[in-house]
Amino acid sequence: MGKTLYQKVWDAHTVGTLSDGRTQLFIGTHLIHEVTSPQAFGMLRDLGLKVKYPSRTFATIDHIVPTINQDEPA
């Protein structure tokens, strides 16, 4: 039986298998927002790591935009 689309995408993005059996995947696009991204970048800084492909990063503000009274200052 052939592979599902999910299996094909998973296989195409597999970098390796960790000693505990988990799969390490290549993530080609980073979607960041204002809630958890500061902690993630802080962790990278603390570990002395850099974002591998910063040009593949897309940012959005999605948690602080009001749904009512949008014309009033925050």
PDB file of C-alpha atoms in Angstrom:
ATOM      1  CA  MET A   1       0.000   0.000   0.000  1.00  0.00           C
ATOM      2  CA  GLY A   2       1.285   3.491  -0.843  1.00  0.00           C
ATOM      3  CA  LYS A   3       2.080   6.221   1.640  1.00  0.00           C
ATOM      4  CA  THR A   4      -0.413   8.870   2.673  1.00  0.00           C
ATOM      5  CA  LEU A   5       0.291  12.529   1.927  1.00  0.00           C
ATOM      6  CA  TYR A   6       1.033  12.998   5.636  1.00  0.00           C
ATOM      7  CA  GLN A   7       3.617  10.206   5.568  1.00  0.00           C
ATOM      8  CA  LYS A   8       5.255  11.636   2.444  1.00  0.00           C
ATOM      9  CA  VAL A   9       5.531  15.133   3.942  1.00  0.00           C
ATOM     10  CA  TRP A  10       6.811  13.700   7.248  1.00  0.00           C
ATOM     11  CA  ASP A  11       9.437  11.615   5.467  1.00  0.00           C
ATOM     12  CA  ALA A  12      10.536  14.539   3.296  1.00  0.00           C
ATOM     13  CA  HIS A  13      11.134  16.696   6.396  1.00  0.00           C
ATOM     14  CA  THR A  14      12.774  14.096   8.636  1.00  0.00           C
ATOM     15  CA  VAL A  15      16.278  15.127   9.672  1.00  0.00           C
ATOM     16  CA  GLY A  16      16.947  12.203  11.986  1.00  0.00           C
ATOM     17  CA  THR A  17      15.661   9.974  14.739  1.00  0.00           C
ATOM     18  CA  LEU A  18      16.626  10.678  18.345  1.00  0.00           C
ATOM     19  CA  SER A  19      17.796   7.945  20.707  1.00  0.00           C
ATOM     20  CA  ASP A  20      14.371   7.816  22.381  1.00  0.00           C
ATOM     21  CA  GLY A  21      12.615   7.222  19.047  1.00  0.00           C
ATOM     22  CA  ARG A  22      11.326  10.754  18.482  1.00  0.00           C
ATOM     23  CA  THR A  23      11.727  12.186  14.996  1.00  0.00           C
ATOM     24  CA  GLN A  24      13.663  15.389  14.418  1.00  0.00           C
ATOM     25  CA  LEU A  25      11.983  17.438  11.676  1.00  0.00           C
ATOM     26  CA  PHE A  26      13.150  20.327   9.506  1.00  0.00           C
ATOM     27  CA  ILE A  27      10.756  23.257   9.814  1.00  0.00           C
ATOM     28  CA  GLY A  28      11.029  25.512   6.779  1.00  0.00           C
ATOM     29  CA  THR A  29       8.902  28.454   7.933  1.00  0.00           C
ATOM     30  CA  HIS A  30       8.751  30.151  11.324  1.00  0.00           C
ATOM     31  CA  LEU A  31       5.463  31.763  12.351  1.00  0.00           C
ATOM     32  CA  ILE A  32       5.961  34.005  15.350  1.00  0.00           C
ATOM     33  CA  HIS A  33       3.626  36.159  17.437  1.00  0.00           C
ATOM     34  CA  GLU A  34       3.812  38.418  20.448  1.00  0.00           C
ATOM     35  CA  VAL A  35       2.875  35.924  23.183  1.00  0.00           C
ATOM     36  CA  THR A  36       5.379  33.046  23.181  1.00  0.00           C
ATOM     37  CA  SER A  37       8.017  34.171  20.693  1.00  0.00           C
ATOM     38  CA  PRO A  38       9.942  36.391  23.168  1.00  0.00           C
ATOM     39  CA  GLN A  39      10.533  33.369  25.414  1.00  0.00           C
ATOM     40  CA  ALA A  40      11.673  31.246  22.477  1.00  0.00           C
ATOM     41  CA  PHE A  41      14.120  33.902  21.283  1.00  0.00           C
ATOM     42  CA  GLY A  42      15.335  34.375  24.859  1.00  0.00           C
ATOM     43  CA  MET A  43      16.063  30.654  25.073  1.00  0.00           C
ATOM     44  CA  LEU A  44      17.990  30.770  21.786  1.00  0.00           C
ATOM     45  CA  ARG A  45      19.990  33.741  23.087  1.00  0.00           C
ATOM     46  CA  ASP A  46      20.723  31.996  26.407  1.00  0.00           C
ATOM     47  CA  LEU A  47      21.928  28.890  24.558  1.00  0.00           C
ATOM     48  CA  GLY A  48      24.038  30.950  22.164  1.00  0.00           C
ATOM     49  CA  LEU A  49      21.987  29.795  19.164  1.00  0.00           C
ATOM     50  CA  LYS A  50      20.721  31.734  16.164  1.00  0.00           C
ATOM     51  CA  VAL A  51      17.687  31.349  13.928  1.00  0.00           C
ATOM     52  CA  LYS A  52      18.946  29.258  11.021  1.00  0.00           C
ATOM     53  CA  TYR A  53      16.909  30.914   8.256  1.00  0.00           C
ATOM     54  CA  PRO A  54      15.681  34.332   9.478  1.00  0.00           C
ATOM     55  CA  SER A  55      14.372  35.214   6.022  1.00  0.00           C
ATOM     56  CA  ARG A  56      11.797  32.426   6.435  1.00  0.00           C
ATOM     57  CA  THR A  57      10.254  34.066   9.506  1.00  0.00           C
ATOM     58  CA  PHE A  58       6.772  35.589   9.380  1.00  0.00           C
ATOM     59  CA  ALA A  59       5.390  37.626  12.268  1.00  0.00           C
ATOM     60  CA  THR A  60       1.819  38.400  13.187  1.00  0.00           C
ATOM     61  CA  ILE A  61       0.118  40.219  16.030  1.00  0.00           C
ATOM     62  CA  ASP A  62      -2.897  38.161  16.942  1.00  0.00           C
ATOM     63  CA  HIS A  63      -3.399  38.200  20.697  1.00  0.00           C
ATOM     64  CA  ILE A  64      -3.556  41.905  21.543  1.00  0.00           C
ATOM     65  CA  VAL A  65      -5.905  43.180  18.859  1.00  0.00           C
ATOM     66  CA  PRO A  66      -9.226  44.066  20.499  1.00  0.00           C
ATOM     67  CA  THR A  67     -12.468  42.835  19.025  1.00  0.00           C
ATOM     68  CA  ILE A  68     -14.525  45.653  20.565  1.00  0.00           C
ATOM     69  CA  ASN A  69     -13.799  49.349  21.133  1.00  0.00           C
ATOM     70  CA  GLN A  70     -11.020  49.249  18.558  1.00  0.00           C
ATOM     71  CA  ASP A  71     -10.962  53.035  18.295  1.00  0.00           C
ATOM     72  CA  GLU A  72     -10.041  53.448  21.985  1.00  0.00           C
ATOM     73  CA  PRO A  73      -6.419  53.441  23.156  1.00  0.00           C
ATOM     74  CA  ALA A  74      -5.275  50.347  25.018  1.00  0.00           C
TER      75      ALA A  74
END
